[in-house]
Amino acid sequence: MNDFPIENLPYGAFSRDGSVHLGVAFDERIFDLHAASRSGAFHDVCEPGVLEAENLNPLLAQGPHVWAAVRARVRSMLGAPVDAELFVERAAASMRMPVAVADYVDFYSSEQHARNLGKIFRPGSEPLLPNWKWMPIGYHGRSGTIVVSGTPIRRPSGQRKAPDAERPDFGPSTMLDIELELGFVTGDDAIFGLVLVNDWSARDIQAWEYQPLGPFLGKSFATTISPWVVPLDALAAFRVRPAPQDPVPPSYLQIEDDFALDVALDVRLQSEEMRVAGMAPAVISQTNARNVYWTMRQQLAHVRSNGTRIRAGDLFASGTISGSEPTSYGSLIELTWRGTKPIRLPNGESRAFLEDGDEVTLTGRCDRNGVRLGFGCCSGRIEP
Ligand code: MN
């Protein structure tokens, strides 16, 4: 299936001739927005600096009217013959961060995930904390270590403390995990588009540090996003009614015309041994973003509710997306139940958590009402 038909037209940044250009993915190619802008194709739509920038932030700051005008122009240009100089082959392109991420927020909006982690981290107590169904729980993460798909991930070191140990020790994480998430990128006050997010997590560091102030170094060492930002406009065909919420949330979280997105999500893992043997990555989880309890608009409304400012280039991630079946959990700590039920890989290896050389790839696909599109890949390989 082609992730990037004319209905999609996601934005990214890639290197060309020693500089970074913005582009739009279309089938197997990238339409070079920078080059098209220099040829005057957008002179009546936005200032040259917007599409000739090295990331999407100037475009994000323009707001929804300009976003719609740029998208309409790109779509009409790609519907007609275009100068071959305005394209590069996507497979050969080196992708860069599409956005200079301003602030990064990570939510915790999948009920199944929150319940699973409650059972794992706080056995014997109620899995869902009392606030969970009243607001989208989240924390501010570290934007400076958000990296684009393909960037190697160094195994972090930190303090870990075994339950029966007297004191913690400092060393490489032995419980390195993934988190399957979707994230949205904002302009000043509106959702521009979505990316896949792998919010890498060191569970041993997390478990020892997280009380009382929440996630910190076990989360901040790296977060990977997919290189193509899928415009919210492209996802209109995949809007679905969100599941009813009980209890009914406070009025600022009751949003008319709210929606969830029907995006099928897969996680694949390929070990070093599998790669050397030429074996394809193994699917270790499959789920869907429509199951997420709190919607993107509720997340944004919640962040804004205290009067804070939303900036162009802010990234808001959903939190790990887990379905109700054990094969649809979005992290290894859930899939292996904190390592007690290791995953079997097709070559006979087993995994509780990630080993050096493991490569994890997230994909997202939409297929509804005759429209099919995808998010591309979000990959990272673990290095010692
Ligand atoms: Mn997360």
mmCIF file of C-alpha atoms and ligand atoms in Angstrom:
data_model
loop_
_atom_site.group_PDB
_atom_site.id
_atom_site.type_symbol
_atom_site.label_atom_id
_atom_site.label_comp_id
_atom_site.label_asym_id
_atom_site.label_seq_id
_atom_site.Cartn_x
_atom_site.Cartn_y
_atom_site.Cartn_z
ATOM 1 C CA MET A 1 0.000 0.000 0.000
ATOM 2 C CA ASN A 2 1.155 3.517 -0.839
ATOM 3 C CA ASP A 3 1.360 5.632 2.336
ATOM 4 C CA PHE A 4 1.508 8.887 0.393
ATOM 5 C CA PRO A 5 -1.254 9.216 -2.217
ATOM 6 C CA ILE A 6 -2.544 12.643 -3.301
ATOM 7 C CA GLU A 7 -5.022 12.567 -0.375
ATOM 8 C CA ASN A 8 -2.150 12.612 2.141
ATOM 9 C CA LEU A 9 0.616 15.079 1.126
ATOM 10 C CA PRO A 10 2.480 15.155 4.474
ATOM 11 C CA TYR A 11 5.245 17.673 5.171
ATOM 12 C CA GLY A 12 8.854 16.909 6.018
ATOM 13 C CA ALA A 13 12.388 18.289 5.850
ATOM 14 C CA PHE A 14 15.191 16.662 3.861
ATOM 15 C CA SER A 15 18.723 17.527 2.820
ATOM 16 C CA ARG A 16 19.389 18.618 -0.731
ATOM 17 C CA ASP A 17 22.535 20.209 -2.186
ATOM 18 C CA GLY A 18 24.052 20.775 1.252
ATOM 19 C CA SER A 19 21.043 22.515 2.787
ATOM 20 C CA VAL A 20 17.754 21.480 4.344
ATOM 21 C CA HIS A 21 14.576 21.863 2.276
ATOM 22 C CA LEU A 22 10.948 21.455 3.187
ATOM 23 C CA GLY A 23 9.091 18.961 1.038
ATOM 24 C CA VAL A 24 5.852 17.078 0.577
ATOM 25 C CA ALA A 25 5.813 13.293 0.168
ATOM 26 C CA PHE A 26 3.884 12.164 -2.903
ATOM 27 C CA ASP A 27 4.009 8.480 -3.909
ATOM 28 C CA GLU A 28 7.682 7.503 -4.178
ATOM 29 C CA ARG A 29 8.958 11.052 -4.488
ATOM 30 C CA ILE A 30 9.346 14.271 -2.514
ATOM 31 C CA PHE A 31 8.017 17.501 -3.976
ATOM 32 C CA ASP A 32 10.611 20.157 -3.094
ATOM 33 C CA LEU A 33 8.660 23.032 -1.513
ATOM 34 C CA HIS A 34 11.780 25.152 -1.150
ATOM 35 C CA ALA A 35 12.574 24.909 -4.861
ATOM 36 C CA ALA A 36 8.930 25.474 -5.834
ATOM 37 C CA SER A 37 8.761 28.530 -3.580
ATOM 38 C CA ARG A 38 11.929 29.944 -5.172
ATOM 39 C CA SER A 39 10.317 29.554 -8.569
ATOM 40 C CA GLY A 40 7.447 31.728 -7.320
ATOM 41 C CA ALA A 41 4.771 29.033 -7.038
ATOM 42 C CA PHE A 42 3.530 30.329 -3.655
ATOM 43 C CA HIS A 43 4.079 34.090 -4.081
ATOM 44 C CA ASP A 44 0.387 34.860 -3.538
ATOM 45 C CA VAL A 45 -0.002 32.392 -0.637
ATOM 46 C CA CYS A 46 2.787 33.195 1.843
ATOM 47 C CA GLU A 47 6.108 35.025 2.266
ATOM 48 C CA PRO A 48 9.141 33.258 0.693
ATOM 49 C CA GLY A 49 10.667 32.713 4.146
ATOM 50 C CA VAL A 50 7.838 30.383 5.129
ATOM 51 C CA LEU A 51 8.466 27.534 2.696
ATOM 52 C CA GLU A 52 12.187 28.228 2.244
ATOM 53 C CA ALA A 53 12.847 27.670 5.954
ATOM 54 C CA GLU A 54 14.671 24.595 7.288
ATOM 55 C CA ASN A 55 11.713 23.419 9.339
ATOM 56 C CA LEU A 56 7.958 23.855 9.489
ATOM 57 C CA ASN A 57 7.889 26.364 12.356
ATOM 58 C CA PRO A 58 7.380 29.488 10.186
ATOM 59 C CA LEU A 59 4.523 27.718 8.382
ATOM 60 C CA LEU A 60 3.043 26.553 11.704
ATOM 61 C CA ALA A 61 3.027 30.165 12.911
ATOM 62 C CA GLN A 62 0.920 31.215 9.889
ATOM 63 C CA GLY A 63 -2.206 29.444 11.101
ATOM 64 C CA PRO A 64 -4.949 27.360 9.491
ATOM 65 C CA HIS A 65 -5.835 29.710 6.602
ATOM 66 C CA VAL A 66 -2.323 29.665 5.183
ATOM 67 C CA TRP A 67 -2.005 25.916 5.878
ATOM 68 C CA ALA A 68 -5.121 25.315 3.809
ATOM 69 C CA ALA A 69 -3.951 27.616 1.002
ATOM 70 C CA VAL A 70 -0.500 25.966 0.781
ATOM 71 C CA ARG A 71 -2.041 22.513 0.810
ATOM 72 C CA ALA A 72 -4.547 23.436 -1.908
ATOM 73 C CA ARG A 73 -1.768 24.884 -4.073
ATOM 74 C CA VAL A 74 0.453 21.809 -3.653
ATOM 75 C CA ARG A 75 -2.458 19.552 -4.448
ATOM 76 C CA SER A 76 -3.355 21.426 -7.627
ATOM 77 C CA MET A 77 0.294 21.538 -8.743
ATOM 78 C CA LEU A 78 0.690 17.787 -8.227
ATOM 79 C CA GLY A 79 -2.483 17.137 -10.211
ATOM 80 C CA ALA A 80 -0.779 18.528 -13.327
ATOM 81 C CA PRO A 81 2.608 17.886 -14.984
ATOM 82 C CA VAL A 82 5.419 19.308 -12.841
ATOM 83 C CA ASP A 83 9.047 20.125 -13.683
ATOM 84 C CA ALA A 84 11.151 17.066 -12.741
ATOM 85 C CA GLU A 85 13.663 19.391 -11.050
ATOM 86 C CA LEU A 86 11.088 19.935 -8.303
ATOM 87 C CA PHE A 87 11.223 16.271 -7.202
ATOM 88 C CA VAL A 88 13.704 14.002 -5.467
ATOM 89 C CA GLU A 89 13.416 10.247 -4.909
ATOM 90 C CA ARG A 90 12.075 9.618 -1.431
ATOM 91 C CA ALA A 91 14.059 6.396 -0.879
ATOM 92 C CA ALA A 92 17.362 8.217 -1.387
ATOM 93 C CA ALA A 93 16.497 11.274 0.709
ATOM 94 C CA SER A 94 18.055 11.947 4.079
ATOM 95 C CA MET A 95 15.300 13.178 6.376
ATOM 96 C CA ARG A 96 15.730 15.832 9.058
ATOM 97 C CA MET A 97 13.559 16.957 11.969
ATOM 98 C CA PRO A 98 10.431 18.437 10.358
ATOM 99 C CA VAL A 99 9.813 20.756 13.304
ATOM 100 C CA ALA A 100 12.057 22.527 15.806
ATOM 101 C CA VAL A 101 10.005 21.238 18.715
ATOM 102 C CA ALA A 102 9.133 24.074 21.087
ATOM 103 C CA ASP A 103 7.529 22.439 24.116
ATOM 104 C CA TYR A 104 6.877 18.723 24.424
ATOM 105 C CA VAL A 105 4.015 17.280 26.429
ATOM 106 C CA ASP A 106 3.411 13.572 26.859
ATOM 107 C CA PHE A 107 -0.039 12.459 27.919
ATOM 108 C CA TYR A 108 -1.246 9.209 29.442
ATOM 109 C CA SER A 109 -4.549 8.981 27.617
ATOM 110 C CA SER A 110 -5.032 5.273 26.871
ATOM 111 C CA GLU A 111 -7.121 3.738 29.646
ATOM 112 C CA GLN A 112 -5.856 0.217 29.006
ATOM 113 C CA HIS A 113 -2.241 1.415 29.260
ATOM 114 C CA ALA A 114 -2.916 3.369 32.458
ATOM 115 C CA ARG A 115 -4.608 0.314 33.991
ATOM 116 C CA ASN A 116 -1.794 -2.016 32.951
ATOM 117 C CA LEU A 117 0.903 0.264 34.371
ATOM 118 C CA GLY A 118 -1.116 0.735 37.560
ATOM 119 C CA LYS A 119 -1.240 -3.040 38.026
ATOM 120 C CA ILE A 120 2.479 -3.416 37.283
ATOM 121 C CA PHE A 121 3.829 -0.457 39.308
ATOM 122 C CA ARG A 122 1.295 -0.410 42.164
ATOM 123 C CA PRO A 123 0.164 -4.015 42.621
ATOM 124 C CA GLY A 124 -2.623 -4.534 45.136
ATOM 125 C CA SER A 125 -4.123 -1.051 44.746
ATOM 126 C CA GLU A 126 -6.762 0.372 42.374
ATOM 127 C CA PRO A 127 -5.066 0.444 38.917
ATOM 128 C CA LEU A 128 -6.582 3.762 37.819
ATOM 129 C CA LEU A 129 -5.801 6.731 40.090
ATOM 130 C CA PRO A 130 -8.839 8.849 41.142
ATOM 131 C CA ASN A 131 -8.008 11.792 38.846
ATOM 132 C CA TRP A 132 -7.580 9.769 35.650
ATOM 133 C CA LYS A 133 -11.153 9.965 34.329
ATOM 134 C CA TRP A 134 -11.516 13.671 35.175
ATOM 135 C CA MET A 135 -8.660 15.059 33.098
ATOM 136 C CA PRO A 136 -6.030 14.020 30.562
ATOM 137 C CA ILE A 137 -3.011 13.265 32.753
ATOM 138 C CA GLY A 138 0.327 14.373 31.291
ATOM 139 C CA TYR A 139 3.770 15.800 31.994
ATOM 140 C CA HIS A 140 6.184 18.163 30.271
ATOM 141 C CA GLY A 141 8.954 16.250 28.520
ATOM 142 C CA ARG A 142 12.280 17.269 27.022
ATOM 143 C CA SER A 143 12.021 18.750 23.515
ATOM 144 C CA GLY A 144 15.797 18.911 22.971
ATOM 145 C CA THR A 145 16.158 15.143 22.689
ATOM 146 C CA ILE A 146 13.344 14.548 20.206
ATOM 147 C CA VAL A 147 14.967 12.990 17.152
ATOM 148 C CA VAL A 148 13.842 12.005 13.676
ATOM 149 C CA SER A 149 13.319 8.396 12.640
ATOM 150 C CA GLY A 150 16.596 6.607 11.871
ATOM 151 C CA THR A 151 18.623 8.359 14.577
ATOM 152 C CA PRO A 152 20.507 5.760 16.701
ATOM 153 C CA ILE A 153 19.353 5.507 20.326
ATOM 154 C CA ARG A 154 22.095 5.256 22.976
ATOM 155 C CA ARG A 155 21.177 3.052 25.886
ATOM 156 C CA PRO A 156 20.842 5.443 28.835
ATOM 157 C CA SER A 157 22.513 5.010 32.197
ATOM 158 C CA GLY A 158 20.938 6.032 35.454
ATOM 159 C CA GLN A 159 20.095 5.063 39.008
ATOM 160 C CA ARG A 160 18.242 1.809 39.441
ATOM 161 C CA LYS A 161 17.270 0.099 42.639
ATOM 162 C CA ALA A 162 16.236 -3.536 42.826
ATOM 163 C CA PRO A 163 13.281 -4.043 45.231
ATOM 164 C CA ASP A 164 15.341 -6.107 47.667
ATOM 165 C CA ALA A 165 18.537 -4.021 47.365
ATOM 166 C CA GLU A 166 19.561 -1.716 50.181
ATOM 167 C CA ARG A 167 20.752 1.093 47.904
ATOM 168 C CA PRO A 168 20.558 2.062 44.239
ATOM 169 C CA ASP A 169 23.383 1.635 41.761
ATOM 170 C CA PHE A 170 24.218 3.634 38.633
ATOM 171 C CA GLY A 171 24.614 1.923 35.257
ATOM 172 C CA PRO A 172 23.109 1.154 31.847
ATOM 173 C CA SER A 173 19.368 0.559 31.880
ATOM 174 C CA THR A 174 18.441 -3.115 31.781
ATOM 175 C CA MET A 175 14.745 -2.409 31.196
ATOM 176 C CA LEU A 176 14.849 -0.319 28.016
ATOM 177 C CA ASP A 177 11.395 -0.050 26.479
ATOM 178 C CA ILE A 178 9.342 1.546 23.712
ATOM 179 C CA GLU A 179 6.096 3.485 23.854
ATOM 180 C CA LEU A 180 3.811 3.394 20.808
ATOM 181 C CA GLU A 181 2.198 6.833 20.524
ATOM 182 C CA LEU A 182 0.702 9.323 18.113
ATOM 183 C CA GLY A 183 1.600 12.973 18.500
ATOM 184 C CA PHE A 184 0.215 16.213 17.173
ATOM 185 C CA VAL A 185 2.056 19.380 16.226
ATOM 186 C CA THR A 186 0.440 22.765 16.775
ATOM 187 C CA GLY A 187 0.439 26.230 15.334
ATOM 188 C CA ASP A 188 -0.313 28.923 17.880
ATOM 189 C CA ASP A 189 -3.627 27.473 18.859
ATOM 190 C CA ALA A 190 -4.614 24.796 16.367
ATOM 191 C CA ILE A 191 -3.649 21.250 15.476
ATOM 192 C CA PHE A 192 -1.551 21.225 12.293
ATOM 193 C CA GLY A 193 -0.776 17.558 11.825
ATOM 194 C CA LEU A 194 0.244 14.238 13.308
ATOM 195 C CA VAL A 195 3.363 12.093 13.601
ATOM 196 C CA LEU A 196 4.176 8.670 14.991
ATOM 197 C CA VAL A 197 6.029 8.876 18.298
ATOM 198 C CA ASN A 198 8.235 6.301 20.005
ATOM 199 C CA ASP A 199 8.709 7.599 23.529
ATOM 200 C CA TRP A 200 11.658 5.405 24.590
ATOM 201 C CA SER A 201 11.557 4.630 28.306
ATOM 202 C CA ALA A 202 14.026 3.169 30.803
ATOM 203 C CA ARG A 203 11.654 1.364 33.161
ATOM 204 C CA ASP A 204 14.225 0.626 35.872
ATOM 205 C CA ILE A 205 15.273 4.296 36.057
ATOM 206 C CA GLN A 206 11.617 5.373 35.876
ATOM 207 C CA ALA A 207 10.466 3.065 38.678
ATOM 208 C CA TRP A 208 13.030 4.435 41.148
ATOM 209 C CA GLU A 209 12.807 8.142 40.268
ATOM 210 C CA TYR A 210 9.154 8.799 39.419
ATOM 211 C CA GLN A 211 7.692 9.502 42.856
ATOM 212 C CA PRO A 212 6.765 12.168 43.846
ATOM 213 C CA LEU A 213 7.254 14.426 40.791
ATOM 214 C CA GLY A 214 6.745 12.073 37.867
ATOM 215 C CA PRO A 215 8.770 10.923 34.840
ATOM 216 C CA PHE A 216 12.230 12.461 34.491
ATOM 217 C CA LEU A 217 15.548 10.928 33.294
ATOM 218 C CA GLY A 218 13.981 7.566 32.466
ATOM 219 C CA LYS A 219 12.105 9.393 29.698
ATOM 220 C CA SER A 220 14.198 12.392 28.662
ATOM 221 C CA PHE A 221 17.123 10.650 26.926
ATOM 222 C CA ALA A 222 15.361 10.226 23.548
ATOM 223 C CA THR A 223 11.994 10.376 21.804
ATOM 224 C CA THR A 224 11.732 9.449 18.104
ATOM 225 C CA ILE A 225 9.189 10.909 15.686
ATOM 226 C CA SER A 226 8.358 9.936 12.115
ATOM 227 C CA PRO A 227 9.711 12.387 9.507
ATOM 228 C CA TRP A 228 6.389 13.115 7.779
ATOM 229 C CA VAL A 229 3.792 15.335 9.472
ATOM 230 C CA VAL A 230 0.390 14.200 8.196
ATOM 231 C CA PRO A 231 -1.909 17.252 7.999
ATOM 232 C CA LEU A 232 -5.050 17.049 10.095
ATOM 233 C CA ASP A 233 -6.934 17.954 6.890
ATOM 234 C CA ALA A 234 -5.722 14.717 5.297
ATOM 235 C CA LEU A 235 -7.259 12.731 8.160
ATOM 236 C CA ALA A 236 -10.804 14.070 7.815
ATOM 237 C CA ALA A 237 -12.012 10.776 6.327
ATOM 238 C CA PHE A 238 -10.763 8.890 9.393
ATOM 239 C CA ARG A 239 -12.516 10.880 12.103
ATOM 240 C CA VAL A 240 -14.669 8.663 14.286
ATOM 241 C CA ARG A 241 -16.912 9.322 17.243
ATOM 242 C CA PRO A 242 -14.936 9.040 20.479
ATOM 243 C CA ALA A 243 -16.091 6.474 23.029
ATOM 244 C CA PRO A 244 -18.568 7.873 25.564
ATOM 245 C CA GLN A 245 -16.904 9.144 28.736
ATOM 246 C CA ASP A 246 -18.121 8.158 32.171
ATOM 247 C CA PRO A 247 -18.106 10.273 34.292
ATOM 248 C CA VAL A 248 -18.978 13.202 32.023
ATOM 249 C CA PRO A 249 -15.902 15.449 32.236
ATOM 250 C CA PRO A 250 -15.986 19.122 33.315
ATOM 251 C CA SER A 251 -17.476 21.528 30.756
ATOM 252 C CA TYR A 252 -14.137 22.821 29.428
ATOM 253 C CA LEU A 253 -13.427 19.255 28.305
ATOM 254 C CA GLN A 254 -16.831 18.769 26.663
ATOM 255 C CA ILE A 255 -16.099 19.627 23.049
ATOM 256 C CA GLU A 256 -18.725 19.707 20.349
ATOM 257 C CA ASP A 257 -17.837 17.977 17.098
ATOM 258 C CA ASP A 258 -14.989 16.184 18.849
ATOM 259 C CA PHE A 259 -13.367 13.206 17.182
ATOM 260 C CA ALA A 260 -10.991 10.302 17.557
ATOM 261 C CA LEU A 261 -8.882 9.029 14.650
ATOM 262 C CA ASP A 262 -9.090 5.556 13.148
ATOM 263 C CA VAL A 263 -5.380 4.828 12.669
ATOM 264 C CA ALA A 264 -4.153 1.222 12.711
ATOM 265 C CA LEU A 265 -0.788 1.031 14.459
ATOM 266 C CA ASP A 266 1.887 -1.681 14.286
ATOM 267 C CA VAL A 267 5.119 -2.251 16.192
ATOM 268 C CA ARG A 268 7.891 -4.314 14.584
ATOM 269 C CA LEU A 269 11.113 -5.543 16.155
ATOM 270 C CA GLN A 270 14.225 -6.795 14.366
ATOM 271 C CA SER A 271 17.137 -8.040 16.451
ATOM 272 C CA GLU A 272 20.757 -7.853 15.308
ATOM 273 C CA GLU A 273 20.709 -11.635 14.758
ATOM 274 C CA MET A 274 17.566 -11.384 12.623
ATOM 275 C CA ARG A 275 19.097 -8.572 10.573
ATOM 276 C CA VAL A 276 22.319 -10.528 9.947
ATOM 277 C CA ALA A 277 20.250 -13.568 8.926
ATOM 278 C CA GLY A 278 18.197 -11.440 6.535
ATOM 279 C CA MET A 279 14.977 -12.028 8.468
ATOM 280 C CA ALA A 280 12.160 -9.511 8.238
ATOM 281 C CA PRO A 281 11.196 -7.582 11.389
ATOM 282 C CA ALA A 282 8.568 -9.350 13.531
ATOM 283 C CA VAL A 283 5.251 -7.686 14.375
ATOM 284 C CA ILE A 284 5.079 -7.570 18.183
ATOM 285 C CA SER A 285 1.957 -5.423 18.634
ATOM 286 C CA GLN A 286 -1.045 -4.190 16.656
ATOM 287 C CA THR A 287 -3.588 -1.690 17.902
ATOM 288 C CA ASN A 288 -5.651 1.353 16.881
ATOM 289 C CA ALA A 289 -5.561 4.993 17.961
ATOM 290 C CA ARG A 290 -9.363 5.232 18.048
ATOM 291 C CA ASN A 291 -9.298 3.501 21.444
ATOM 292 C CA VAL A 292 -7.571 6.416 23.177
ATOM 293 C CA TYR A 293 -9.864 7.724 25.953
ATOM 294 C CA TRP A 294 -8.960 11.447 25.861
ATOM 295 C CA THR A 295 -9.064 13.075 22.421
ATOM 296 C CA MET A 296 -6.458 15.446 20.991
ATOM 297 C CA ARG A 297 -8.828 18.392 21.319
ATOM 298 C CA GLN A 298 -9.485 17.559 24.957
ATOM 299 C CA GLN A 299 -5.738 17.306 25.560
ATOM 300 C CA LEU A 300 -5.194 20.732 24.005
ATOM 301 C CA ALA A 301 -8.159 22.254 25.896
ATOM 302 C CA HIS A 302 -6.768 20.860 29.136
ATOM 303 C CA VAL A 303 -3.294 22.310 28.554
ATOM 304 C CA ARG A 304 -4.817 25.710 27.748
ATOM 305 C CA SER A 305 -7.199 25.693 30.707
ATOM 306 C CA ASN A 306 -4.749 27.410 33.089
ATOM 307 C CA GLY A 307 -3.970 30.210 30.613
ATOM 308 C CA THR A 308 -0.643 28.879 29.317
ATOM 309 C CA ARG A 309 0.531 29.754 25.837
ATOM 310 C CA ILE A 310 0.611 27.191 23.024
ATOM 311 C CA ARG A 311 3.527 27.803 20.655
ATOM 312 C CA ALA A 312 4.081 27.046 16.985
ATOM 313 C CA GLY A 313 6.013 23.780 16.996
ATOM 314 C CA ASP A 314 4.723 22.352 20.253
ATOM 315 C CA LEU A 315 4.435 18.556 20.236
ATOM 316 C CA PHE A 316 1.734 16.739 22.209
ATOM 317 C CA ALA A 317 1.973 12.962 22.377
ATOM 318 C CA SER A 318 -0.943 10.686 23.229
ATOM 319 C CA GLY A 319 0.807 8.456 25.716
ATOM 320 C CA THR A 320 1.260 4.758 25.038
ATOM 321 C CA ILE A 321 -1.637 3.363 23.027
ATOM 322 C CA SER A 322 -2.700 -0.064 24.246
ATOM 323 C CA GLY A 323 -5.729 -2.069 23.167
ATOM 324 C CA SER A 324 -7.641 -4.549 25.288
ATOM 325 C CA GLU A 325 -5.879 -7.684 23.969
ATOM 326 C CA PRO A 326 -2.384 -8.595 25.215
ATOM 327 C CA THR A 327 -1.190 -8.563 21.568
ATOM 328 C CA SER A 328 -2.290 -4.936 21.282
ATOM 329 C CA TYR A 329 -0.257 -3.460 24.137
ATOM 330 C CA GLY A 330 1.953 -0.541 23.115
ATOM 331 C CA SER A 331 5.014 -1.159 25.291
ATOM 332 C CA LEU A 332 7.242 -4.105 26.195
ATOM 333 C CA ILE A 333 6.586 -3.721 29.922
ATOM 334 C CA GLU A 334 2.957 -4.556 29.148
ATOM 335 C CA LEU A 335 3.600 -7.079 26.354
ATOM 336 C CA THR A 336 5.972 -9.059 28.619
ATOM 337 C CA TRP A 337 4.299 -8.054 31.905
ATOM 338 C CA ARG A 338 7.490 -6.501 33.299
ATOM 339 C CA GLY A 339 9.605 -9.234 31.759
ATOM 340 C CA THR A 340 7.753 -12.149 33.362
ATOM 341 C CA LYS A 341 6.368 -13.344 29.985
ATOM 342 C CA PRO A 342 9.124 -12.744 27.423
ATOM 343 C CA ILE A 343 8.265 -12.365 23.729
ATOM 344 C CA ARG A 344 9.445 -15.122 21.406
ATOM 345 C CA LEU A 345 11.032 -13.820 18.175
ATOM 346 C CA PRO A 346 10.757 -15.921 14.976
ATOM 347 C CA ASN A 347 14.442 -16.956 15.147
ATOM 348 C CA GLY A 348 14.009 -18.392 18.654
ATOM 349 C CA GLU A 349 15.418 -15.418 20.562
ATOM 350 C CA SER A 350 13.311 -14.010 23.374
ATOM 351 C CA ARG A 351 12.898 -10.470 24.648
ATOM 352 C CA ALA A 352 11.825 -9.045 27.988
ATOM 353 C CA PHE A 353 13.199 -5.581 27.152
ATOM 354 C CA LEU A 354 15.348 -4.173 24.319
ATOM 355 C CA GLU A 355 18.850 -5.511 23.680
ATOM 356 C CA ASP A 356 21.648 -3.633 21.919
ATOM 357 C CA GLY A 357 21.214 -3.894 18.151
ATOM 358 C CA ASP A 358 17.418 -4.199 18.337
ATOM 359 C CA GLU A 359 15.592 -1.980 15.867
ATOM 360 C CA VAL A 360 11.998 -0.970 16.548
ATOM 361 C CA THR A 361 9.750 0.410 13.813
ATOM 362 C CA LEU A 362 6.299 1.933 14.277
ATOM 363 C CA THR A 363 3.880 2.303 11.371
ATOM 364 C CA GLY A 364 0.421 3.836 11.101
ATOM 365 C CA ARG A 365 -2.186 3.207 8.409
ATOM 366 C CA CYS A 366 -5.664 4.534 7.659
ATOM 367 C CA ASP A 367 -8.145 2.717 5.433
ATOM 368 C CA ARG A 368 -11.733 3.936 5.419
ATOM 369 C CA ASN A 369 -14.430 5.063 3.014
ATOM 370 C CA GLY A 370 -12.236 4.195 0.036
ATOM 371 C CA VAL A 371 -9.338 6.386 1.183
ATOM 372 C CA ARG A 372 -6.053 4.779 2.226
ATOM 373 C CA LEU A 373 -2.963 6.512 3.488
ATOM 374 C CA GLY A 374 -0.135 6.019 5.957
ATOM 375 C CA PHE A 375 2.303 7.766 8.251
ATOM 376 C CA GLY A 376 5.523 6.206 6.937
ATOM 377 C CA CYS A 377 7.910 4.759 9.551
ATOM 378 C CA CYS A 378 9.248 5.743 12.929
ATOM 379 C CA SER A 379 12.415 3.687 13.553
ATOM 380 C CA GLY A 380 15.303 3.583 15.944
ATOM 381 C CA ARG A 381 18.110 1.107 16.697
ATOM 382 C CA ILE A 382 19.566 0.625 20.157
ATOM 383 C CA GLU A 383 23.298 1.210 20.566
ATOM 384 C CA PRO A 384 25.333 0.427 23.672
HETATM 385 MN MN MN B 1 5.090 8.277 26.801
#
